[in-house]
Short mmCIF file of C-alpha atoms and ligand atoms in Angstrom, two decimals:
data_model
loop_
_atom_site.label_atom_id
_atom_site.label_comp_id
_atom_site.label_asym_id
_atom_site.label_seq_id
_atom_site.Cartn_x
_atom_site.Cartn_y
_atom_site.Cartn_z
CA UNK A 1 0.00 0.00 0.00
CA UNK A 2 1.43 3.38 -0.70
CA UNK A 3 1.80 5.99 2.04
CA UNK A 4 -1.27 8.39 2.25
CA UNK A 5 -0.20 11.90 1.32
CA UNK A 6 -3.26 13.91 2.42
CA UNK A 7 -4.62 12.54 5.59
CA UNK A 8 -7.57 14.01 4.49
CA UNK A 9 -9.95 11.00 4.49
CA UNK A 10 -9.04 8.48 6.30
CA UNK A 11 -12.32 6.41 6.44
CA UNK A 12 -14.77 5.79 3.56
CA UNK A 13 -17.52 6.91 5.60
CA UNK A 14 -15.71 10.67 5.40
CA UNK A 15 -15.85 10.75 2.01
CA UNK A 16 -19.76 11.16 2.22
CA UNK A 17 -20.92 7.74 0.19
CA UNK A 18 -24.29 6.63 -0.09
CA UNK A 19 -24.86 4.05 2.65
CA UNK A 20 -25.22 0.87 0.19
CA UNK A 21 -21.97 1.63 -1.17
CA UNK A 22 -20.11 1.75 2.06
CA UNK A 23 -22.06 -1.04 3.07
CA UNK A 24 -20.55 -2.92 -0.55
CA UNK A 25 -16.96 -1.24 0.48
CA UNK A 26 -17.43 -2.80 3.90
CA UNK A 27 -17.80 -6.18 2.67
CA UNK A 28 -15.04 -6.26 -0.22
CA UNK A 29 -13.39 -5.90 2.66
CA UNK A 30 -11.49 -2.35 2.41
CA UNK A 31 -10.53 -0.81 5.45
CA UNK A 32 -9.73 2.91 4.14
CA UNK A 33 -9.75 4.78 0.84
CA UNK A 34 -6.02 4.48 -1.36
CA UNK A 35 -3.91 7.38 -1.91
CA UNK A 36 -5.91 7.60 -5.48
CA UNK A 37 -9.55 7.28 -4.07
CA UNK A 38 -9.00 9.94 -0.89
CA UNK A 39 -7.60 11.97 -4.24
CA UNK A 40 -10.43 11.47 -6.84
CA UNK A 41 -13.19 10.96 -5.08
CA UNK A 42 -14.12 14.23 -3.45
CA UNK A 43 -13.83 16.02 -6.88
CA UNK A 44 -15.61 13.48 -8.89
CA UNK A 45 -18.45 14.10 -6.07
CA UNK A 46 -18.60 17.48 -7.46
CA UNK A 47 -18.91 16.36 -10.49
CA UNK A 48 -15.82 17.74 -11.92
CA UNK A 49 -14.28 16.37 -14.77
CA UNK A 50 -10.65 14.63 -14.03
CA UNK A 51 -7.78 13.74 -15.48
CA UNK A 52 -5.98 11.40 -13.27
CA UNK A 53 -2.75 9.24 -13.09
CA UNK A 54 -2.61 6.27 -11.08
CA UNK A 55 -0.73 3.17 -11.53
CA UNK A 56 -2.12 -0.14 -12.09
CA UNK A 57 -3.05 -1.72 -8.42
CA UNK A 58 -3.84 1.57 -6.87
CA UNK A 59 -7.75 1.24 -5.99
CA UNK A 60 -8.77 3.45 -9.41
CA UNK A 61 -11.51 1.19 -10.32
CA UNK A 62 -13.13 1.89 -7.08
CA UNK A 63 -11.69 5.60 -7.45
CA UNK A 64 -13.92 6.24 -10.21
CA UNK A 65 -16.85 3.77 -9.28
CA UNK A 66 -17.45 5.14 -6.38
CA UNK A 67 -18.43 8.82 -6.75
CA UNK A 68 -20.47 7.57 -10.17
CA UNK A 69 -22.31 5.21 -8.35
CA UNK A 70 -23.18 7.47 -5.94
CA UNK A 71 -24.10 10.02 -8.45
CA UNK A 72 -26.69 7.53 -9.81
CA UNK A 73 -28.17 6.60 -6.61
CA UNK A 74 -28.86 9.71 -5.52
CA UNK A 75 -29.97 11.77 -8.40
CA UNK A 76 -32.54 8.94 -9.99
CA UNK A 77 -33.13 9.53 -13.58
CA UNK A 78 -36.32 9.09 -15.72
CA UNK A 79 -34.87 9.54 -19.25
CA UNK A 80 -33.49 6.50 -21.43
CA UNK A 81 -30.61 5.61 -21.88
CA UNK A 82 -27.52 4.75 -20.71
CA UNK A 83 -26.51 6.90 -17.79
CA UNK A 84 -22.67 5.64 -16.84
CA UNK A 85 -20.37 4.54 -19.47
CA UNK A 86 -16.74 2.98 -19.08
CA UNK A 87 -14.33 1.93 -21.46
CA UNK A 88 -11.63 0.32 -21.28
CA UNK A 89 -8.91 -0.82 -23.56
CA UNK A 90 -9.09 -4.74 -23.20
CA UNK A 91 -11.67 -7.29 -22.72
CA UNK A 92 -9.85 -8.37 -19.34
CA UNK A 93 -9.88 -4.87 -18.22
CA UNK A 94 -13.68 -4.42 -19.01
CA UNK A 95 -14.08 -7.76 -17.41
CA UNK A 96 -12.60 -6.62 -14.07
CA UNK A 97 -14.09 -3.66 -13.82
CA UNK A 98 -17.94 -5.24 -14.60
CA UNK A 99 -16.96 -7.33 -11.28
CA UNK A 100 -16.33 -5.00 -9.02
CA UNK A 101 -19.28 -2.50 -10.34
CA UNK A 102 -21.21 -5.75 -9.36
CA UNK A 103 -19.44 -6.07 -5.85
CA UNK A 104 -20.16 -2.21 -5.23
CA UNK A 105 -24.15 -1.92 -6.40
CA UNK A 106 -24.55 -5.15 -4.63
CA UNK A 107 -27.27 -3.14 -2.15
CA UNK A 108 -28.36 -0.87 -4.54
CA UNK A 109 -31.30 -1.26 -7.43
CA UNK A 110 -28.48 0.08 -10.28
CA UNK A 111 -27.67 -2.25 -13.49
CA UNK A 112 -24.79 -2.74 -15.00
CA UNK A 113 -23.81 -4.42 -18.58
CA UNK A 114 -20.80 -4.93 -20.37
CA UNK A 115 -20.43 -5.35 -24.13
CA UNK A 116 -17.12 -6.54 -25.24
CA UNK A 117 -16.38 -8.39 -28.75
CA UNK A 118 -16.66 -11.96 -28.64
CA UNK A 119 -19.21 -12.16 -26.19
CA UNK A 120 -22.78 -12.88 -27.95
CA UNK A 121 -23.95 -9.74 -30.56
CA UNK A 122 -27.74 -9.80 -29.40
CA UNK A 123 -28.17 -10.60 -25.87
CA UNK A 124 -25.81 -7.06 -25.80
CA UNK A 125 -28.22 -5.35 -27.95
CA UNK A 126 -30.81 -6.25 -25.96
CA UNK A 127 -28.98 -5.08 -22.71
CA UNK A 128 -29.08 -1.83 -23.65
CA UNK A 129 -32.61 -1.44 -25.13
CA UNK A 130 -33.27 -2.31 -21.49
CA UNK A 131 -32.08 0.70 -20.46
CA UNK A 132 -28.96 -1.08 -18.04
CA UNK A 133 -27.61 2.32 -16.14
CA UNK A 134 -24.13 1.40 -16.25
CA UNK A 135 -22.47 0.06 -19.40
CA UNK A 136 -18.61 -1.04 -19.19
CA UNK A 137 -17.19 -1.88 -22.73
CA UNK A 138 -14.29 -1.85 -25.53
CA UNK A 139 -14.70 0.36 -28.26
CA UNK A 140 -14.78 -1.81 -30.85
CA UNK A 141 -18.16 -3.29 -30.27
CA UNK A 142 -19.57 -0.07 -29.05
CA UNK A 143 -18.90 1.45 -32.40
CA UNK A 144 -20.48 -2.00 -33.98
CA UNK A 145 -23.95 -1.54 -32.22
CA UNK A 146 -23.46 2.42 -33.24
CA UNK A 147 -23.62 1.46 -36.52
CA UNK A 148 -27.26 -0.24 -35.70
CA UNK A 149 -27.84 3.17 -33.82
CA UNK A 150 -28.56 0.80 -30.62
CA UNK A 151 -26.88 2.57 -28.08
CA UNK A 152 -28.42 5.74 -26.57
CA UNK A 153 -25.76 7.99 -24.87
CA UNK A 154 -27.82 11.34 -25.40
CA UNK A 155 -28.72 11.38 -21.43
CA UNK A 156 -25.16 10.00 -20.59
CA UNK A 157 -24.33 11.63 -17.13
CA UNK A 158 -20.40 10.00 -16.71
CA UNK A 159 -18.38 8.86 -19.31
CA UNK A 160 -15.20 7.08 -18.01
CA UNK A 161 -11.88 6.61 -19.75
CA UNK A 162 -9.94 3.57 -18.12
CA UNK A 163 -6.30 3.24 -19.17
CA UNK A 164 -6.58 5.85 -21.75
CA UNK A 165 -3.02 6.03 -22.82
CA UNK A 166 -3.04 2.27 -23.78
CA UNK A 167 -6.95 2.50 -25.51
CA UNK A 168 -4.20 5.51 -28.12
CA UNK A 169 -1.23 3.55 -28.10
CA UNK A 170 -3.78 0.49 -28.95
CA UNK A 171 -5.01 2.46 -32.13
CA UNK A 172 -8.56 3.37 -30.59
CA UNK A 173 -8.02 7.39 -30.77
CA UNK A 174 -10.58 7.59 -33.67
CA UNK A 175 -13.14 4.76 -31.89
CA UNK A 176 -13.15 6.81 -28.48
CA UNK A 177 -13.73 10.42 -30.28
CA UNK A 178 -16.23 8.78 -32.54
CA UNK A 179 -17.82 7.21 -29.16
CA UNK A 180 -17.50 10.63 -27.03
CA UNK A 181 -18.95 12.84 -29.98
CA UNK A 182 -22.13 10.80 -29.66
CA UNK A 183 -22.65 11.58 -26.10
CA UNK A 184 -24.57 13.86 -24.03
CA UNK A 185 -22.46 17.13 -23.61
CA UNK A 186 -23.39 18.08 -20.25
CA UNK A 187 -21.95 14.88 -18.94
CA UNK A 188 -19.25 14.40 -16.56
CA UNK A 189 -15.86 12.93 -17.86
CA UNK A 190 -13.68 11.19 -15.79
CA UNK A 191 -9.73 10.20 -18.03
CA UNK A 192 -7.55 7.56 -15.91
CA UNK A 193 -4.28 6.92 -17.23
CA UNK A 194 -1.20 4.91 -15.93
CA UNK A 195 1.24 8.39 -16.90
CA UNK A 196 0.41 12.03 -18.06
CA UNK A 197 4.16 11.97 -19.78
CA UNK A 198 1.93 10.97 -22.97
CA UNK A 199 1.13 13.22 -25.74
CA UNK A 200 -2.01 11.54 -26.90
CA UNK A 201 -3.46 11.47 -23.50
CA UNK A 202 -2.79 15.28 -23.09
CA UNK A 203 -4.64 15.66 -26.64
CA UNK A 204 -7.41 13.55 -25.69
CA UNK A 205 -7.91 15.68 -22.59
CA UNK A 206 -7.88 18.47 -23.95
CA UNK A 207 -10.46 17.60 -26.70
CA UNK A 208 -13.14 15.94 -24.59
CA UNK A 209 -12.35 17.53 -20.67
CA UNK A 210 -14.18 20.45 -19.69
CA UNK A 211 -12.25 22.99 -17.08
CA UNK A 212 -10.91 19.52 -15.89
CA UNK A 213 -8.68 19.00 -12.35
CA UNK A 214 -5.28 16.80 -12.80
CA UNK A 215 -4.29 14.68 -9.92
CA UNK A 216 -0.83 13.82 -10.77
CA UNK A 217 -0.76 10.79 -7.87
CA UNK A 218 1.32 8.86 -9.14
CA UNK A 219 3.97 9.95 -11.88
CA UNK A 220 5.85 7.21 -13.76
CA UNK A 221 8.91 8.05 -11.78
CA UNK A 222 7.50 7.30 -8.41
CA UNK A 223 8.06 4.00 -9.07
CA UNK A 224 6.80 0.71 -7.57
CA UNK A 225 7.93 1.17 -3.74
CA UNK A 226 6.70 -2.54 -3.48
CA UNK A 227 8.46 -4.08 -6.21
CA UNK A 228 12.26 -5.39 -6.26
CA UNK A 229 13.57 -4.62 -9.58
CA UNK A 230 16.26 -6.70 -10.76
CA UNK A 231 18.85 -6.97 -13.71
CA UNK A 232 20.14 -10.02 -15.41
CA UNK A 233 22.58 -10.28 -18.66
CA UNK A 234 22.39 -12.68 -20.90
CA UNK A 235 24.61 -14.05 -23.83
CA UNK A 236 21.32 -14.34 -25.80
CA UNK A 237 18.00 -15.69 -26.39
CA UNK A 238 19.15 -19.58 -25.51
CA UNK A 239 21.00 -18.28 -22.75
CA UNK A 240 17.88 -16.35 -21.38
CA UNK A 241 15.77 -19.45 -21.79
CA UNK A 242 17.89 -21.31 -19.36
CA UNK A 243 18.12 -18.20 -16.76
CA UNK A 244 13.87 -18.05 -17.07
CA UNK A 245 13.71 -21.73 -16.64
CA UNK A 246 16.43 -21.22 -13.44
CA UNK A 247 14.66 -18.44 -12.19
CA UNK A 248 11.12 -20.31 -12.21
CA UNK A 249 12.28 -23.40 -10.79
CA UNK A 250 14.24 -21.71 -7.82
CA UNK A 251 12.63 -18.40 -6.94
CA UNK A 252 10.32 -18.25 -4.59
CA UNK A 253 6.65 -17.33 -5.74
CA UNK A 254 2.85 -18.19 -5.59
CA UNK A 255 2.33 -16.75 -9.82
CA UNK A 256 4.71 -16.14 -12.36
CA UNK A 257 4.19 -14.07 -15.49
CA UNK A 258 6.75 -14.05 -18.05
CA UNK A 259 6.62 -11.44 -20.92
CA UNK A 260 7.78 -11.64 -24.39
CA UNK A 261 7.52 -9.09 -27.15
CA UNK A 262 5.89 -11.29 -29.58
CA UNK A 263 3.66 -13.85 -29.66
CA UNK A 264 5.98 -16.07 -31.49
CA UNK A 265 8.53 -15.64 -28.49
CA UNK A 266 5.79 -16.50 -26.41
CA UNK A 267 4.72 -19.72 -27.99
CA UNK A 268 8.39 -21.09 -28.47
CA UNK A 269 9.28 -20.51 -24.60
CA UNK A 270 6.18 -22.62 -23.72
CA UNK A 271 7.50 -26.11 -24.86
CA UNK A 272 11.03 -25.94 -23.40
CA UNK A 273 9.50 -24.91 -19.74
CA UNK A 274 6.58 -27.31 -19.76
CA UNK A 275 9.80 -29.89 -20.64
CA UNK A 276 11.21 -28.70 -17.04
CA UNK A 277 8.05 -30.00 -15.36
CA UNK A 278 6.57 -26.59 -15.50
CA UNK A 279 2.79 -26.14 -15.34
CA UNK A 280 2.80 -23.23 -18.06
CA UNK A 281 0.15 -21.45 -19.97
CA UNK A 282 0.17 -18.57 -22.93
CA UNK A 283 -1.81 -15.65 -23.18
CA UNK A 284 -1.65 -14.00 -26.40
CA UNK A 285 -3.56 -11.52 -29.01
CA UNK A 286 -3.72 -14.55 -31.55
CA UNK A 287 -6.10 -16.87 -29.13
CA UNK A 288 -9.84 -16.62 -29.32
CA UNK A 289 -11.53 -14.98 -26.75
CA UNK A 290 -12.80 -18.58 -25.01
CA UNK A 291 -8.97 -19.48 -24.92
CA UNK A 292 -7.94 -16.59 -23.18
CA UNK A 293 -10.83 -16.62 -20.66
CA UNK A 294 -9.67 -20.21 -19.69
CA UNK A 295 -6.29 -19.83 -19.65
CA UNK A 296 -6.80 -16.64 -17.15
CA UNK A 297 -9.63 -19.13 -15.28
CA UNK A 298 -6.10 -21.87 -15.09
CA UNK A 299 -3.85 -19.12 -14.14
CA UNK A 300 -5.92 -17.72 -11.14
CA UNK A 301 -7.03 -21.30 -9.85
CA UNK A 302 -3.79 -22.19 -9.66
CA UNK A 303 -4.14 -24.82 -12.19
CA UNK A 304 -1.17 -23.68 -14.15
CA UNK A 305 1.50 -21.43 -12.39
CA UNK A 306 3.58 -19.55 -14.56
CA UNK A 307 1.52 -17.82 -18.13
CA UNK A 308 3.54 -16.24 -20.91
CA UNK A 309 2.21 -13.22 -21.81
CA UNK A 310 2.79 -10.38 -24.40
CA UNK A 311 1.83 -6.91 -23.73
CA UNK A 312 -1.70 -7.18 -24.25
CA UNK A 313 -2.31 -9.00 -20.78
CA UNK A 314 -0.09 -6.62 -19.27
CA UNK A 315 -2.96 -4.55 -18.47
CA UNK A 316 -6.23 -5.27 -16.72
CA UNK A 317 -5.11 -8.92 -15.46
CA UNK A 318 -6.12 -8.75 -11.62
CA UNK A 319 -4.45 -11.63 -10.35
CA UNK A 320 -3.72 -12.35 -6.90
CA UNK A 321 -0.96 -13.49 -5.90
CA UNK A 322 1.29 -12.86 -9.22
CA UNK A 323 4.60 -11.89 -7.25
CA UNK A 324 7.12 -12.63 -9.46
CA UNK A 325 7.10 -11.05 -12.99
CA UNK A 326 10.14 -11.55 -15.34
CA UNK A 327 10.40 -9.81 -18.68
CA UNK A 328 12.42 -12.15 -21.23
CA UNK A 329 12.64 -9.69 -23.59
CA UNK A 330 13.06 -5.63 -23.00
CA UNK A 331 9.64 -3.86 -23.18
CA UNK A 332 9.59 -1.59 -26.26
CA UNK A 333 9.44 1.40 -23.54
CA UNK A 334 8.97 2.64 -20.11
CA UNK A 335 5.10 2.94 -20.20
CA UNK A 336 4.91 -0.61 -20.78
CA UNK A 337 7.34 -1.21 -18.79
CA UNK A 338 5.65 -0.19 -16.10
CA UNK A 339 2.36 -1.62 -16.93
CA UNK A 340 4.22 -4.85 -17.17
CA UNK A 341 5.74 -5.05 -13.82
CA UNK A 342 2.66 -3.58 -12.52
CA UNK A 343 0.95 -6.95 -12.28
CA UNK A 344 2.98 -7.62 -9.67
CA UNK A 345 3.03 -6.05 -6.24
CA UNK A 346 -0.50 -4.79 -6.04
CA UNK A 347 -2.33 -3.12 -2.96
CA UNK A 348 -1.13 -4.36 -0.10
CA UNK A 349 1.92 -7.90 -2.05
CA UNK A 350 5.49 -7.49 -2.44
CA UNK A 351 6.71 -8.86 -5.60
CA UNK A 352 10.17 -9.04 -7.27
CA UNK A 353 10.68 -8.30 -11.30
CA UNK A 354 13.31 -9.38 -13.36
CA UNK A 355 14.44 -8.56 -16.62
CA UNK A 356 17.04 -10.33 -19.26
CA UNK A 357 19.16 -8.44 -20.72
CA UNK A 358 21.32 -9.11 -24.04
CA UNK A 359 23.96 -6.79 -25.09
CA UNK A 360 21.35 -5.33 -27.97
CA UNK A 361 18.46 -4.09 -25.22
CA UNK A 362 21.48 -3.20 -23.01
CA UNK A 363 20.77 0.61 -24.11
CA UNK A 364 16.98 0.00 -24.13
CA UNK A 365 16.91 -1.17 -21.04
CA UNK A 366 19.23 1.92 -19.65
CA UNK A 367 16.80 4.40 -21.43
CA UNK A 368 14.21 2.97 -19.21
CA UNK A 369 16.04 3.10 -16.05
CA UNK A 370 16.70 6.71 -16.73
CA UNK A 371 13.18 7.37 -17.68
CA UNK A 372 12.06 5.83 -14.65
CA UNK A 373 14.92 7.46 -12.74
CA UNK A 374 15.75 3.82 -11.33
CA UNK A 375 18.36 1.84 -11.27
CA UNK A 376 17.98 -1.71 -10.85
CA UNK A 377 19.69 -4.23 -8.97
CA UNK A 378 22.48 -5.96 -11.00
CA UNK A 379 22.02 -10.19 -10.10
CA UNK A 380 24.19 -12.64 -11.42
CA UNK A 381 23.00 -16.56 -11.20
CA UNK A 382 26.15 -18.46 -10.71
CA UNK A 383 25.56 -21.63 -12.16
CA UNK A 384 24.89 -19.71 -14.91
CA UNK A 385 26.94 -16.95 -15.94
CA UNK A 386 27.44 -15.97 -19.70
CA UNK A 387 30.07 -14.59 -21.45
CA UNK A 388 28.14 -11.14 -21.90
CA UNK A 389 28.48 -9.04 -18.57
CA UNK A 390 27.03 -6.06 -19.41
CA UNK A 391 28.90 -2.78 -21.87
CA UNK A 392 32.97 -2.58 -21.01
CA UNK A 393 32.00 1.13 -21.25
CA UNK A 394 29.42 3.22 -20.04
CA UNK A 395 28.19 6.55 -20.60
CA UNK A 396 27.11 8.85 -18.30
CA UNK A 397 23.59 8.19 -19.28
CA UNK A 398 24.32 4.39 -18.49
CA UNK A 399 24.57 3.77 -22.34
CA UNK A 400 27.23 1.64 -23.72
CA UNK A 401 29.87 4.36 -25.05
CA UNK A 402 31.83 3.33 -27.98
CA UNK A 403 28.23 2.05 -30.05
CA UNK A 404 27.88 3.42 -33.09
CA UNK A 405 24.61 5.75 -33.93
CA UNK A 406 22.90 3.61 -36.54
CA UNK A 407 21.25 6.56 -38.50
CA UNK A 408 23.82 8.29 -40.79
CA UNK A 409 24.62 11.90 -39.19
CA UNK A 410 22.90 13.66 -42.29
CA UNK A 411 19.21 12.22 -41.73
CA UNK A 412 20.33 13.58 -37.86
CA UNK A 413 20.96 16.84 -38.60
CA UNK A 414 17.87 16.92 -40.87
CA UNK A 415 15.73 15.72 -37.93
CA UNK A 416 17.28 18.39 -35.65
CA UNK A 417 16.24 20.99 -37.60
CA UNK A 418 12.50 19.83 -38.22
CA UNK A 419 12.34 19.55 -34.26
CA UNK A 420 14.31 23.35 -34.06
CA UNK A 421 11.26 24.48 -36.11
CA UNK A 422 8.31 22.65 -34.71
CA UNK A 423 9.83 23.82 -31.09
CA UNK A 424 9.71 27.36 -32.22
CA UNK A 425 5.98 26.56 -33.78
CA UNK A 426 4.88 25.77 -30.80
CA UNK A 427 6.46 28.12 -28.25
CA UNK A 428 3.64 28.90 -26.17
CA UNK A 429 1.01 26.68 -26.99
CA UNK A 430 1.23 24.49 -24.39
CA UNK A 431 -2.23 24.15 -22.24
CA UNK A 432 -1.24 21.52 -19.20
CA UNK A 433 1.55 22.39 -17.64
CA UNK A 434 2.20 19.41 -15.48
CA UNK A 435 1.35 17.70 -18.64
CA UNK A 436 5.06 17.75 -19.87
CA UNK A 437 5.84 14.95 -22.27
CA UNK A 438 8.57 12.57 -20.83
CA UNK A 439 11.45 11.26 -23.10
CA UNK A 440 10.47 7.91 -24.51
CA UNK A 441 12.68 4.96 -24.90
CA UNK A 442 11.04 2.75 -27.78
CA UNK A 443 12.51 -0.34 -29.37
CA UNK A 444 12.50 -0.65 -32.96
CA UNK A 445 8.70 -2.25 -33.88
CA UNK A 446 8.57 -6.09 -33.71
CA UNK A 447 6.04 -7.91 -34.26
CA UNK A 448 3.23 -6.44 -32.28
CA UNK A 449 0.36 -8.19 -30.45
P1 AMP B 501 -7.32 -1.48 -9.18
O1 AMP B 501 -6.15 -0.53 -9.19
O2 AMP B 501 -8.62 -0.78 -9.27
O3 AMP B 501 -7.16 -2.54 -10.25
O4 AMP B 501 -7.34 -2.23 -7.77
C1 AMP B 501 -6.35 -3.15 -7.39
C2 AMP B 501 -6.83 -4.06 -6.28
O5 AMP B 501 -6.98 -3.32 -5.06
C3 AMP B 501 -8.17 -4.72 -6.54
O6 AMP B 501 -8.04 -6.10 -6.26
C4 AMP B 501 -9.12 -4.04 -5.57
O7 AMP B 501 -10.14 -4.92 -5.15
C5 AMP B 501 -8.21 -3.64 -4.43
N1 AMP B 501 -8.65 -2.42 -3.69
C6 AMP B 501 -9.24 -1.32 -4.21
N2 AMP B 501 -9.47 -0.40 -3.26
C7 AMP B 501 -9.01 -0.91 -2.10
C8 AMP B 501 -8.97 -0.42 -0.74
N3 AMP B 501 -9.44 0.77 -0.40
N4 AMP B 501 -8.41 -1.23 0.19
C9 AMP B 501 -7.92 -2.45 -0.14
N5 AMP B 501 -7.93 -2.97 -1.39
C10 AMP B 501 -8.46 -2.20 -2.37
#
C-alpha cells in the first residue's frame, strides 16, 4: 500500500458515500480509501471532470466507481438511456471492472452491462434497449452496435476513460472520439491513465475535458515502492531461456508471469518450460476470446503457475498473488514497462521483477532506467553466468559508449532541424503544464500483439 499523502480521508464513511456503497466497500473488505480514491473521489463528487494518473493496483476502479455510483443513486433519472459509461482498452480490463461494479451496487437497485467483442452480438443489444444504467465496454463493439444506432448515450451523465493512454497507443483514438462525440455534452468525464508523460493522453484531454482537475498521484517516476527490480545479462536468447527456466524453478513465488515481445517468443518458450516439469500457460492476441478466458480461469485457480504473456495481458489482469514477474525480452518502452511489472506487487503484495538483458536491449533497457529514474539491482546466477556481462563502457547516461549511432549523421541533422522548427511553432502553446511529455525509450517495432 502506498503511504497516504493527504490525511484528508481516512475512512470511507468521510468521504460522504451513499450508505449501500459503504455497506458494498465494507464487505469487499477495504478498510480505508487508497492514496488515489481519498484523491479522486471528493472532486468526482462534485462532479468535476478529471484527469488522473494512477498506476495499475492503486484502488482506481473503485476511485472512479465510487463517486459515479453514488451520483446515480442519488440523483434517480427518468430519461433512457444509458446513464454511466466505461471503457476500457481490453476485454480483461472491461471484465474486471464489470466485477467490481457488481461487488459495489450489490445493495443498490443500479444495473450494469458490459459489451465486449466476442461475447454474444444480441443478448448485448438487448442489454441496452433495457435501459442497463451502467455500461462497461471496448470500443470496438460499441462502435459495432453504433452502426445499428442501438446505443443511446444522449442522457449520458459519466463517461469514463480507463487506461486511456493504452486504448491511443492500442489504435482506438478515432473509436473513443467517434464514441464521445455521440454523447450527451453536459456529462461528466472522468480520463484515468497509468502516466500524463503521454502526448495523446494530453490531446485527448484536452479535446473531450471540460475545465478539468489533474491529480498527478502517481507519476511514472514514483516507481513501484513494493516491487524489487532486478537486472540479469544474458549471452542471448538460448542463454535467457535457461536463466527463465532457473529463475522459475528456484525463486520463490505463488504466480509467475513471463513477458515476451511477440507472440511467437511466447509460444516457443512454452515447450522448453513445460519440458522442465513446469505447469505453463500462454496468453496471447492470436487466441480466441474462449482461450484466453480459460487460460486466465487456469492461471488464477492455480491450475497452471507460470503464463507467458505479451503486452496485451499486461494490463487489466487482476491476479492475486502474481509476485514474481520476469520480462524475457526488454519492453519496447517505459510505459509498458511499467504496466508490465505492474501486475505484480499490487495493494497491499510485495513482488520481485526481473528482466534479461542481451547486449542489444542493453541501451533500451538503460533508457528505461533513466526514464524511470531507477536503477535496478544488478544479479548474477552463478551456475549460470554468460560470457556477456554487461557494456565494457558506459556513458554517463548508463549507455554503452563506444556504439555506433545507426542513423547516418545527415538524416540527424535533418531531424534536428524539423524539431528546431516545430519547437519554435509551438512556443507557447502548451495548455497543461504538469502535462510535460517525458522522453520515450522505444525499441524498434517487432512484431506487435
Ligand atoms: P485497481 O487498481 O482498481 O485494479 O485495484 C487493485 C486491487 O486493489 C483490486 O483487487 C481491488 O479490489 C483492491 N482495492 C481497491 N481499493 C481498495 C482499498 N481501499 N483497500 C484495499 N484494497 C483495495
Amino acid at each position: 500500500m502506498q503511504p497516504n499523502p493527504t490525511n484528508a480521508h481516512s475512512s470511507f464513511s468521510s468521504l460522504s458515500l451513499e450508505q449501500p456503497l459503504l455497506k458494498a466497500v465494507s464487505k469487499l473488505g477495504f478498510d480505508k480509501p487508497t492514496p488515489v480514491q481519498e484523491l479522486a473521489i471528493p472532486p468526482a463528487l462534485e462532479h468535476k471532470d478529471l484527469l488522473v494518473s494512477a498506476e495499475t493496483g492503486s484502488g482506481k476502479t473503485a476511485a472512479f466507481l465510487l463517486p459515479t455510483l453514488h451520483h446515480l443513486i442519488t440523483l434517480p433519472s427518468r430519461l433512457t438511456g444509458t446513464r454511466a459509461l466505461i471503457l476500457a482498452p481490453t476485454r480483461e480490463l472491461a471484465q474486471q471492472i464489470f466485477k467490481q461494479c457488481q461487488q459495489l451496487i450489490e445493495f443498490t437497485d443500479l444495473k450494469v452491462g458490459i459489451i465486449t467483442g466476442g461475447d454474444d452480438f444480441r443478448l448485448q443489444q438487448n442489454m441496452l434497449r433495457r435501459n442497463t444504467e451502467i455500461v462497461i465496454a471496448t470500443p470496438g463493439r460499441i462502435l459495432e452496435l453504433m452502426e445499428q444506432e442501438i446505443p443511446n448515450f444522449t442522457n449520458l451523465e459519466v463517461l469514463i476513460l480507463d487506461e486511456a493512454d493504452r486504448m491511443l497507443d492500442m489504435g482506438f483514438s478515432e473509436d473513443v472520439l467517434t464514441i464521445v462525440k455521440s454523447c450527451n455534452t453536459q456529462r461528466q468525464t472522468l480520463l484515468f491513465s497509468a502516466t500524463l508523460t503521454h502526448f495523446g493522453v494530453i490531446k485527448m484531454a484536452d479535446k473531450i475535458l471540460k475545465d478539468h482537475k489533474i491529480i498527478a498521484l502517481n507519476t511514472l517516476h514514483d516507481g513501484h515502492r513494493n516491487i524489487e527490480q532486478q537486472l540479469v545479462v544474458a549471452d542471448d536468447n538460448d542463454h535467457k531461456q535457461k536463466l527463465l527456466a532457473w529463475l522459475l524453478l528456484n525463486e520463490t513465488y505463488d504466480k509467475a508471469l513471463v513477458f515476451t515481445n511477440s507472440r511467437i517468443q511466447a509460444d516457443l518458450l512454452r515447450g522448453p518450460l513445460r519440458g522442465q516439469k513446469l505447469r505453463v500457460g500462454v496468453l496471447h492476441g492470436e487466441m480466441d476470446q474462449k482461450d484466453r478466458n480459460r487460460m486466465m480461469e487456469l492461471f488464477r485457480d492455480g491450475e497452471i503457475k507460470v503464463l507467458i504473456a505479451t503486452d496485451l495481458a499486461a494490463r487489466g489482469l487482476d491476479i492475486k498473488g502474481i509476485n514474481l514477474v520476469i520480462n524475457f525480452d526488454v519492453p519496447r518502452n517505459g510505459i509498458n514497462y511499467i504496466h508490465r511489472i505492474g501486475r505484480t506487487g499490487r495493494v497491499d503484495e510485495l513482488g520481485l521483477t526481473i528482466a534479461l538483458v542481451k547486449s542489444t536491449e542493453w541501451n533500451l533497457m538503460s533508457g528505461i532506467e533513466r526514464f524511470l529514474k531507477q536503477k535496478f539491482k544488478r544479479r548474477t546466477i552463478k551456475e549460470l553466468e554468460g560470457k556477456y556481462k554487461g557494456p565494457k563502457k558506459l556513458k554517463a547516461s548508463g549507455k554503452a559508449a563506444g556504439i555506433k549511432n545507426k542513423i547516418e549523421p545527415k538524416k540527424v541533422a535533418a531531424e534536428k532541424v524539423k524539431i528546431r522548427h516545430r519547437d519554435k511553432k509551438n512556443v507557447g502553446k502548451r495548455r497543461t503544464p504538469t502535462a510535460q511529455p517525458a522522453e520515450q525509450t522505444t525499441a524498434p517495432q517487432e512484431q506487435q500483439d
